[in-house]
Short mmCIF file of C-alpha atoms in Angstrom, two decimals:
data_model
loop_
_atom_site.label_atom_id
_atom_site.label_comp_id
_atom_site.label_asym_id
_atom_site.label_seq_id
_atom_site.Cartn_x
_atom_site.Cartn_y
_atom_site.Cartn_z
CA UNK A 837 0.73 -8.65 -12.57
CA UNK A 838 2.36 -5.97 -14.72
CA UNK A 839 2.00 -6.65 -18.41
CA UNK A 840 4.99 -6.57 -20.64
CA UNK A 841 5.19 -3.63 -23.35
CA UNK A 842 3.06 -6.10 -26.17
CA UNK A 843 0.22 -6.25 -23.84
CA UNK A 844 0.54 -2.83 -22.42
CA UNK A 845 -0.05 -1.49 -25.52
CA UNK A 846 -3.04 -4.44 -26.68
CA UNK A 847 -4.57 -1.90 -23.92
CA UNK A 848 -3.69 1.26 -25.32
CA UNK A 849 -7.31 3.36 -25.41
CA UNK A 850 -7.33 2.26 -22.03
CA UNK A 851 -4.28 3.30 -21.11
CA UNK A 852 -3.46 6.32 -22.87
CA UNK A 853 -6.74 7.93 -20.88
CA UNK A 854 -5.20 7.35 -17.83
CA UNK A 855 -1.49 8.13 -18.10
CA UNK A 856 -2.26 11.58 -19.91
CA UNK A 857 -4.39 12.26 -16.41
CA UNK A 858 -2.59 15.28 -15.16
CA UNK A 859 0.04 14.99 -17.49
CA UNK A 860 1.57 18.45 -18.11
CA UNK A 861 4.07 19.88 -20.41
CA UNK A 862 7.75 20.14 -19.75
CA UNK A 863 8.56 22.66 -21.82
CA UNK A 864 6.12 24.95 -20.41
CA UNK A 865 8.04 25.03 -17.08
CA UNK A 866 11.93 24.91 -17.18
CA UNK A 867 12.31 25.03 -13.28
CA UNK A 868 10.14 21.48 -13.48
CA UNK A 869 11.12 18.56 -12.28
CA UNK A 870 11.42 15.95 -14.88
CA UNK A 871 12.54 12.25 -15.97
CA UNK A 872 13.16 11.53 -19.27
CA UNK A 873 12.89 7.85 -20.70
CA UNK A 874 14.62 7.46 -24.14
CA UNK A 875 15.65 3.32 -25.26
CA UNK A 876 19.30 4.19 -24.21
CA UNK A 877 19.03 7.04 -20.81
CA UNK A 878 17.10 8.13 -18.01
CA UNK A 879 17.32 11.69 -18.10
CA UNK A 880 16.70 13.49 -14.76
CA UNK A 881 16.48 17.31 -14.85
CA UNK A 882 17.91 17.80 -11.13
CA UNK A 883 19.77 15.60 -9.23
CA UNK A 884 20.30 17.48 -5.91
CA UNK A 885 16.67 17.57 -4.23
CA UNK A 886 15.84 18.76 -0.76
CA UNK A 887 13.53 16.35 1.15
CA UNK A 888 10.01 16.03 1.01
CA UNK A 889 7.59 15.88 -1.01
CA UNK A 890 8.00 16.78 -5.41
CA UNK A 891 6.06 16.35 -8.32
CA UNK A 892 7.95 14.70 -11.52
CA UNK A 893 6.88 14.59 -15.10
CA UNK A 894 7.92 11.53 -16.25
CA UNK A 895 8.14 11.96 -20.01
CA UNK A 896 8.83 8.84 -22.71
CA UNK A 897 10.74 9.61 -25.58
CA UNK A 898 11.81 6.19 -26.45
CA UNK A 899 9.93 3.90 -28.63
CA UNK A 900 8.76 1.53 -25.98
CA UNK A 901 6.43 1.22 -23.22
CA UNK A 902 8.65 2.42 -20.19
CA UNK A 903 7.89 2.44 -16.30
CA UNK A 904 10.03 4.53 -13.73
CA UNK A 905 11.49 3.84 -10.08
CA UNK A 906 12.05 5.89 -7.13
CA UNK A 907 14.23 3.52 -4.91
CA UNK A 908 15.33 4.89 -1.53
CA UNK A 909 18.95 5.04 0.05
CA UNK A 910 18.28 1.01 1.12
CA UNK A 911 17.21 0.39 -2.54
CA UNK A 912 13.75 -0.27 -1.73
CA UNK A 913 11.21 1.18 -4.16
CA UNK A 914 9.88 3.89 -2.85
CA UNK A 915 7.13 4.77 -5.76
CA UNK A 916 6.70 3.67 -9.53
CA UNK A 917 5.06 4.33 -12.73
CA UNK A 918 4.50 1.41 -15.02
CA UNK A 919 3.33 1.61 -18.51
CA UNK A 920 4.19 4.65 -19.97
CA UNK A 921 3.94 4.54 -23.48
CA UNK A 922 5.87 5.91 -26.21
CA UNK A 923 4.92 9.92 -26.63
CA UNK A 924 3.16 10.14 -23.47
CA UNK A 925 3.99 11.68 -20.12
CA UNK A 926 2.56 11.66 -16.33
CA UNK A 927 3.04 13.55 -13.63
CA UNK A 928 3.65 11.76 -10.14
CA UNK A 929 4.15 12.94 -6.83
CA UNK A 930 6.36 11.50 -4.70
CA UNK A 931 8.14 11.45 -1.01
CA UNK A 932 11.45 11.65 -0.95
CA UNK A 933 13.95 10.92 2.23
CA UNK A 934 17.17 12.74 2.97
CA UNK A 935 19.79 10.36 1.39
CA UNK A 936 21.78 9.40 -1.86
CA UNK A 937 19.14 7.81 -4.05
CA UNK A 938 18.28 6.12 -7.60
CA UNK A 939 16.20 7.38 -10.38
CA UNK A 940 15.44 4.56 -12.38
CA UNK A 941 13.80 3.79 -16.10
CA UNK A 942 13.26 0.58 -17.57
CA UNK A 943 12.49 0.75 -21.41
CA UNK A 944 10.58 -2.29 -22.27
CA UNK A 945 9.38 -2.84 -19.21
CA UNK A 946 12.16 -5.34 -18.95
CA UNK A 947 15.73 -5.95 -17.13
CA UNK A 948 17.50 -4.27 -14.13
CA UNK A 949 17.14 -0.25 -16.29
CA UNK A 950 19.12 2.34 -16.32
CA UNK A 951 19.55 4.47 -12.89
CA UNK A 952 20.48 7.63 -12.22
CA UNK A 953 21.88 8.80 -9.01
CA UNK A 954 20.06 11.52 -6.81
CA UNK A 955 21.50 13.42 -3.55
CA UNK A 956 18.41 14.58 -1.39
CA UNK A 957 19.55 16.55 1.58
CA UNK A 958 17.79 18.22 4.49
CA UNK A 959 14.58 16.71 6.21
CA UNK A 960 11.10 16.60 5.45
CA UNK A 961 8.15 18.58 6.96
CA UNK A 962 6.44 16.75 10.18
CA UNK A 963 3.35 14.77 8.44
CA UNK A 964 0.03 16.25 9.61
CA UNK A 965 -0.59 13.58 12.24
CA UNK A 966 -3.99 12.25 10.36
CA UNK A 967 -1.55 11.28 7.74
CA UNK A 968 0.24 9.15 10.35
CA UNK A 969 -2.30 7.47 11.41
CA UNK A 970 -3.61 7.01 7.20
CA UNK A 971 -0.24 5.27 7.08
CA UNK A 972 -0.52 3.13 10.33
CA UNK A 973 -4.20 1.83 9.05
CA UNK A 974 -2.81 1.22 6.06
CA UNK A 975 0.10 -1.15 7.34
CA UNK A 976 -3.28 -2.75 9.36
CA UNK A 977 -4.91 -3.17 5.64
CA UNK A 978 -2.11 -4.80 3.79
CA UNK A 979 -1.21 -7.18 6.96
CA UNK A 980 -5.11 -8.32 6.39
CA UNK A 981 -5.26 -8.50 2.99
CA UNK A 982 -1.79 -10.70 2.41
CA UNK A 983 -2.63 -13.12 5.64
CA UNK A 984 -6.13 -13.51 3.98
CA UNK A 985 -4.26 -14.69 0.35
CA UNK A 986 -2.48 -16.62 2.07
CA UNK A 987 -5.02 -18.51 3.99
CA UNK A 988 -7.33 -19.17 0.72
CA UNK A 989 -4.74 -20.09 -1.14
CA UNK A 990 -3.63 -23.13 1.22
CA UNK A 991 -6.88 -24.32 0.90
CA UNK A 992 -6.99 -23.86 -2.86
CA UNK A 993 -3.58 -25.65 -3.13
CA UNK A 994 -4.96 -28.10 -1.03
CA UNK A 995 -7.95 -28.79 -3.51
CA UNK A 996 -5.20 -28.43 -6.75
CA UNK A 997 -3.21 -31.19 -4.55
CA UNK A 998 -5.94 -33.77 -4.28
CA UNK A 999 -7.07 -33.41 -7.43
CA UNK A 1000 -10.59 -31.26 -6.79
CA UNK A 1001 -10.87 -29.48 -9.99
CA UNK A 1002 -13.94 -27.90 -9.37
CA UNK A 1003 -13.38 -27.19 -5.68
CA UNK A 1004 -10.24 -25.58 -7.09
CA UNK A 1005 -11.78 -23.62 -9.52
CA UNK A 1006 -14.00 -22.21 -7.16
CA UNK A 1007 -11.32 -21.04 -5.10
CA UNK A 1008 -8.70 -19.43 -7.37
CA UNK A 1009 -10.13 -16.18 -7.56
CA UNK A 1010 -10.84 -15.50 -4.03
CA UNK A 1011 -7.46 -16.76 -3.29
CA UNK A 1012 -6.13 -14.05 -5.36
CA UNK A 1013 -8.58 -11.17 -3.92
CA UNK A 1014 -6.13 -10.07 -1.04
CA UNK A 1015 -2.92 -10.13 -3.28
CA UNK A 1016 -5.20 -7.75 -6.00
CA UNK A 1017 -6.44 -5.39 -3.48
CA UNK A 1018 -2.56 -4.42 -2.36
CA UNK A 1019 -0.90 -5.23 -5.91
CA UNK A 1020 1.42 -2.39 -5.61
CA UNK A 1021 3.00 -3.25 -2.73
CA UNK A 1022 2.78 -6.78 -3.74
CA UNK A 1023 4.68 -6.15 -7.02
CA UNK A 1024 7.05 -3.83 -4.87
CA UNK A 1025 8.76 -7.10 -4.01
CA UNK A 1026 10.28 -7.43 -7.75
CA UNK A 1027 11.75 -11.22 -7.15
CA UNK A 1028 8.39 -12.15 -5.70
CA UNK A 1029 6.57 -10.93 -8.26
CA UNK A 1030 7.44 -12.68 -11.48
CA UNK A 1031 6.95 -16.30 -9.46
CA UNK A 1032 3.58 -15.24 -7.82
CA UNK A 1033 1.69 -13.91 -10.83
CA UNK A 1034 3.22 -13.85 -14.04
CA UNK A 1035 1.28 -14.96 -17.07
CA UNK A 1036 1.80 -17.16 -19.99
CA UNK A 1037 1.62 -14.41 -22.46
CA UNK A 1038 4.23 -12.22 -20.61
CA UNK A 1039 7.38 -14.86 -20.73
CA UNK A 1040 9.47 -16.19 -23.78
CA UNK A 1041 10.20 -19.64 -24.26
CA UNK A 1042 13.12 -19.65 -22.51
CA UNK A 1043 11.01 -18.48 -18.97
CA UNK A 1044 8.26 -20.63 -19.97
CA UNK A 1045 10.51 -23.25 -18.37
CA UNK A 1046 10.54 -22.03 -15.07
CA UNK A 1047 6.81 -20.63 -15.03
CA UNK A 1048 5.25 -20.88 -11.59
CA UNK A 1049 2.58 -19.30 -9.44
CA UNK A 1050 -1.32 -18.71 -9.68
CA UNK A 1051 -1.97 -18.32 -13.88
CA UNK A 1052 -0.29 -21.75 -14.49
CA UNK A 1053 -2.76 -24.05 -11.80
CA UNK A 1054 -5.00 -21.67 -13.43
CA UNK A 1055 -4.21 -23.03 -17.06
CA UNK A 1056 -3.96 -26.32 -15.77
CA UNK A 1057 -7.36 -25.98 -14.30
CA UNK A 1058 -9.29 -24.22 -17.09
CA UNK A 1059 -6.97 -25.42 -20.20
CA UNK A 1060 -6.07 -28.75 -19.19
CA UNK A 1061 -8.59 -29.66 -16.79
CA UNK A 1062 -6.41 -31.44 -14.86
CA UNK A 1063 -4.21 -30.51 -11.55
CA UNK A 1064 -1.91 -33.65 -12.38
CA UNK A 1065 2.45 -32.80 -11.87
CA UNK A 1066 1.02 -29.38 -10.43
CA UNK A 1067 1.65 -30.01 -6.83
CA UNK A 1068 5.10 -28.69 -6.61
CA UNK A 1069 3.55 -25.56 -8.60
CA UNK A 1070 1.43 -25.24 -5.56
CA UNK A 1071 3.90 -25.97 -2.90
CA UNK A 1072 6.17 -23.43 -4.10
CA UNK A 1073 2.70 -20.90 -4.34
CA UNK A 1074 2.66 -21.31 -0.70
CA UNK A 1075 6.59 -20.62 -0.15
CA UNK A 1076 6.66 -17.54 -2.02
CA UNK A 1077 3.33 -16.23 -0.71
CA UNK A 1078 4.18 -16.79 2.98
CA UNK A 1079 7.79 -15.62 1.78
CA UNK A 1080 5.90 -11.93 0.96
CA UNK A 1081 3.85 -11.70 4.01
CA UNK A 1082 7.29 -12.06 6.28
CA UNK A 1083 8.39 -8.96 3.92
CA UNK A 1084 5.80 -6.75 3.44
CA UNK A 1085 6.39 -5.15 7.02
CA UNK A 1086 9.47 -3.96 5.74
CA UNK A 1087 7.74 -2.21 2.82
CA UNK A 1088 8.20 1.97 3.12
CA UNK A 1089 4.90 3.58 3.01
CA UNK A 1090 4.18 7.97 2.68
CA UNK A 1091 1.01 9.41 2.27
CA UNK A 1092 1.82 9.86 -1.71
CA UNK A 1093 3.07 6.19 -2.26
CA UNK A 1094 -0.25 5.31 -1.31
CA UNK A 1095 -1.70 7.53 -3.64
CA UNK A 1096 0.38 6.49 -6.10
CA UNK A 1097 -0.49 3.04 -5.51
CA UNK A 1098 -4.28 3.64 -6.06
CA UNK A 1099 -3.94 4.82 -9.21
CA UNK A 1100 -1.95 1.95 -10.19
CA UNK A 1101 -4.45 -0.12 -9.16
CA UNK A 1102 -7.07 1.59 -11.50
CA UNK A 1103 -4.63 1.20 -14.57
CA UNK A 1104 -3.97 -2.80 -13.59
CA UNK A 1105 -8.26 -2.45 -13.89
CA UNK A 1106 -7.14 -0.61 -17.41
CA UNK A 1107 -4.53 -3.09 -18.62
CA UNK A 1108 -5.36 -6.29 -17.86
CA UNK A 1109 -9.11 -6.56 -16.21
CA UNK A 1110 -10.87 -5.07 -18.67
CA UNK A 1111 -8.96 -6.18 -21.64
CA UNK A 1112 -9.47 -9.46 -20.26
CA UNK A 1113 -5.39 -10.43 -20.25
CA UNK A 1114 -5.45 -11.11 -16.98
CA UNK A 1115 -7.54 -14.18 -16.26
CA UNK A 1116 -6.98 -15.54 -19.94
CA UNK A 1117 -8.14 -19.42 -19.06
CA UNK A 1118 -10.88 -18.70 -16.20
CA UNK A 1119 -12.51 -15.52 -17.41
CA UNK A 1120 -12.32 -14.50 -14.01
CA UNK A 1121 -11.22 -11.00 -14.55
CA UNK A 1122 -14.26 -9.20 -12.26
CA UNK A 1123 -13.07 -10.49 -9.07
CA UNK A 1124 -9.17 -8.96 -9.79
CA UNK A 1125 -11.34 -5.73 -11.01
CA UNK A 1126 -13.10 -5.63 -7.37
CA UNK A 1127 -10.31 -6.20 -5.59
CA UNK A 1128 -8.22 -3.41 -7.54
CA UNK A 1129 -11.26 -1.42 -6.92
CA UNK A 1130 -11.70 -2.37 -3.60
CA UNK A 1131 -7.95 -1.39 -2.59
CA UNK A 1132 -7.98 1.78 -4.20
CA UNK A 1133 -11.00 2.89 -2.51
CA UNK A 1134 -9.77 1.68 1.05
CA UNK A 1135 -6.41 3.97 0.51
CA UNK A 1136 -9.03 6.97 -0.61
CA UNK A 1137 -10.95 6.30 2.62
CA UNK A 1138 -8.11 6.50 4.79
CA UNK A 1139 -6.60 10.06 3.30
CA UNK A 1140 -9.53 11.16 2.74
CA UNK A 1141 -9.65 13.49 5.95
CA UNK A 1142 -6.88 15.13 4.87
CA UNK A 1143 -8.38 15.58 1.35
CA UNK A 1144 -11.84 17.12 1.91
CA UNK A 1145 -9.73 19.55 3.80
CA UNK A 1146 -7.36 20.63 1.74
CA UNK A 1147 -9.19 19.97 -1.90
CA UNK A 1148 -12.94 19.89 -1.45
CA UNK A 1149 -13.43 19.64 -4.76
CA UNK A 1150 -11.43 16.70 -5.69
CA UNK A 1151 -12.94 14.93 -2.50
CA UNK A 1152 -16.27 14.94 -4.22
CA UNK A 1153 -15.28 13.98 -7.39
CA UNK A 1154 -13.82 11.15 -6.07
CA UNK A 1155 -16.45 9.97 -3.92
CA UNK A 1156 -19.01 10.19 -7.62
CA UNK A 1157 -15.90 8.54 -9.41
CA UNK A 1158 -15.70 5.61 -7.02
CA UNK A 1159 -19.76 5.68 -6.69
CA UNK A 1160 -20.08 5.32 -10.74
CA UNK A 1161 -17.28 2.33 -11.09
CA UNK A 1162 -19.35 -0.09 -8.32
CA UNK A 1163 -22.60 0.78 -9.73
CA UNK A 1164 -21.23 -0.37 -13.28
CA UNK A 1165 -19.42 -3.30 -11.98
CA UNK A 1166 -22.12 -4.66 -9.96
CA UNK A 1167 -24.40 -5.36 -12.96
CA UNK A 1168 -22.08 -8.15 -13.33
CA UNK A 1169 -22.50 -9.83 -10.34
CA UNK A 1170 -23.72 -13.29 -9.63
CA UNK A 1171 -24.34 -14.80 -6.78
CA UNK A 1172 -21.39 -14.35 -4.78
CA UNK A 1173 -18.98 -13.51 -7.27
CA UNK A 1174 -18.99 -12.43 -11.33
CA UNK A 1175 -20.33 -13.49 -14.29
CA UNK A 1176 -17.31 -14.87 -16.56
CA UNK A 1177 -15.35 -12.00 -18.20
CA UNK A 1178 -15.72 -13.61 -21.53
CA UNK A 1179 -19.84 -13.35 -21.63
CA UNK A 1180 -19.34 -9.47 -21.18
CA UNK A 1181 -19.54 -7.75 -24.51
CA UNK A 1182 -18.26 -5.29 -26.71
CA UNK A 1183 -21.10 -2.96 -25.12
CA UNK A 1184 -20.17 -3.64 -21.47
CA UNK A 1185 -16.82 -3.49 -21.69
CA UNK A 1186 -16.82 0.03 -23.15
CA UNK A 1187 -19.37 0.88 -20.10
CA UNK A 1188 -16.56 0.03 -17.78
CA UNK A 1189 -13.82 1.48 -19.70
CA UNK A 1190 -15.42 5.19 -19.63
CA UNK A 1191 -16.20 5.05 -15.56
CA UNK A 1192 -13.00 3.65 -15.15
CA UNK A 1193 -11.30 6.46 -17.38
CA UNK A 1194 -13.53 9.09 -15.34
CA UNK A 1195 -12.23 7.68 -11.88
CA UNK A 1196 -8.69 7.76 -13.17
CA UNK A 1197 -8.50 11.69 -13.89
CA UNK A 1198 -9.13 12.48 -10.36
CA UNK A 1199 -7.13 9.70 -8.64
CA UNK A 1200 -4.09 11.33 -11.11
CA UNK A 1201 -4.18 13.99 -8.27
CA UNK A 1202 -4.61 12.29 -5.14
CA UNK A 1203 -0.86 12.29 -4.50
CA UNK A 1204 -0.52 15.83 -4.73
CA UNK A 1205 -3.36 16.76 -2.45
CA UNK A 1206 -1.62 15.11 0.21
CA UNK A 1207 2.03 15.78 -0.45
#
């Protein structure tokens, strides 16, 4: 779940490590794509785009955390940024269809944002058929991953329901692995979203009202220690869960919006897993930190072809990146799962904070090395 501009910015080392990863400077280019976030507009340098693949620097000169949109001609998102904070910038590359488009910000992180229109005309190069099938595979992985939350989570509803707390418990994170692994795509769904997996600390009282999905049976659980008046919380878990794998076919999917989507996987890691905001009453951050992992890796894997080809170099470092991030996170295993987030100190944290950090410089280019 995205966090809201107070918590995006709790995370703020974190973060600003990863969103200056290939970051470059406007000013040092004046034929360069950009978008420009202020509190008020959503400045685009160019407007009138050929198809195909370009590279953006999305630059925020307002004074709040800001994420950007690329919707297609249908409206649906076709890549994002989250969590770009105030003085910062990021480059992100990003496939664009032939069609009259949207360019959106969203200062605060909050609302519908302001959108600017784009006309792209013309038609895109033929993808390099391994990029096809990266694509097709990757349709295969999401179908998997959103059939498997699904299944957990009926029987973890089913434990909330008849009132096994600890046979809850122990299936609340795995219920969530799936949903974790493909959180991108997931979150791509921005109705779906909110209900699914929005937490406590990311609504005002007046949406505290109308709170539903995983983190409230997870405060009830943890908190409360009791899954009493949550079965309609669970019920509706269900709805909206089997309500996301009907839609997730219709999801658009390029080489780069996968890209894109593993590194926003690594910066969920950044913002809420390792700050431990995530999993505030079950300390079960690890397990959304393996699944993030786990689902940037698998897109990696399946462009990787293309990558050692065309960027040996990057290939490798990738490879160490991802190598160095498992080998730190499995000293907190146990047994099948993690040891609870909030036994991990100071020390640890920081351990998993640099290899993180490390892995999200390269991933910054992923995109581009397959555009």
């Amino acid at each position: 779940m995205r966090s809201l501009p107070l918590l995006a910015l709790t995370g703020a080392a974190a973060l600003s490590a990863l969103t200056a990863c290939g970051a470059s400077d406007p000013a040092a280019d004046p034929a360069a794509l950009t978008v420009v976030s202020t509190d008020t507009e959503c400045e685009v340098s160019r407007t009138d785009l050929t198809a195909g693949s370009h590279t953006f620097t999305l630059v925020n000169k307002g004074s709040k955390v800001t994420e950007v949109y690329f919707y297609a001609p249908d409206g649906k998102i076709i890549s994002e940024k989250e969590n770009i904070g105030p003085g910062t910038s990021y480059d992100i590359t990003v496939s664009l269809p032939a069609g009259d488009q949207q360019i959106g910000c969203k200062p605060g992180m909050v609302g519908d944002g302001i959108r600017q229109d784009v006309k792209v005309s013309g038609e895109a190069a033929a993808l390099d058929p391994r990029l096809v099938k990266a694509v097709a595979d990757y349709r295969l992985y999401i179908d998997a991953q959103v059939a498997d939350t699904v299944s957990v989570s009926e029987k973890f509803v089913a434990a909330v329901k008849a009132g096994d707390i600890e046979k809850a418990k122990e299936l609340y994170a795995p219920s969530r692995f799936g949903w974790e692994s493909v959180e991108p795509v997931a979150e791509s769904f921005g109705d779906l979203d909110p209900k699914i997996d929005a937490r406590e600390a990311d609504l005002t009282d007046e949406e505290k009202a109308g709170w539903s999905g995983w983190h409230k049976l997870e405060k009830a659980l943890w908190e409360d220690g009791s899954a009493k008046g949550m079965e309609a919380v669970g019920d509706q878990l269900i709805t909206d869960l089997k309500d996301l794998q009907d839609r997730v076919h219709t999801v658009d999917i390029t080489p780069a919006s996968m890209a894109n989507g593993a590194k926003e996987l690594l910066d969920e890691v950044a913002t809420g897993k390792i700050t431990g905001e995530e999993e505030a009453f079950s300390h079960t951050d690890l397990v959304d930190f393996k699944a993030n992992l786990d689902g940037a890796s698998k897109v990696f894997e399946l462009l990787a072809p293309v990558v050692k080809e065309k960027d040996a170099a990057l290939a490798t470092a990738l490879e160490g990146a991802f190598a160095d991030v498992y080998t730190a996170l499995k000293k907190h295993e146990k047994g099948d799962g993690y040891v609870s987030y909030d036994t991990v100190g100071a020390d640890e944290r920081k351990k998993l904070t640099d290899v993180v950090n490390a892995l999200g410089e390269p991933l910054s280019k992923l995109a581009a090395a397959v555009a």
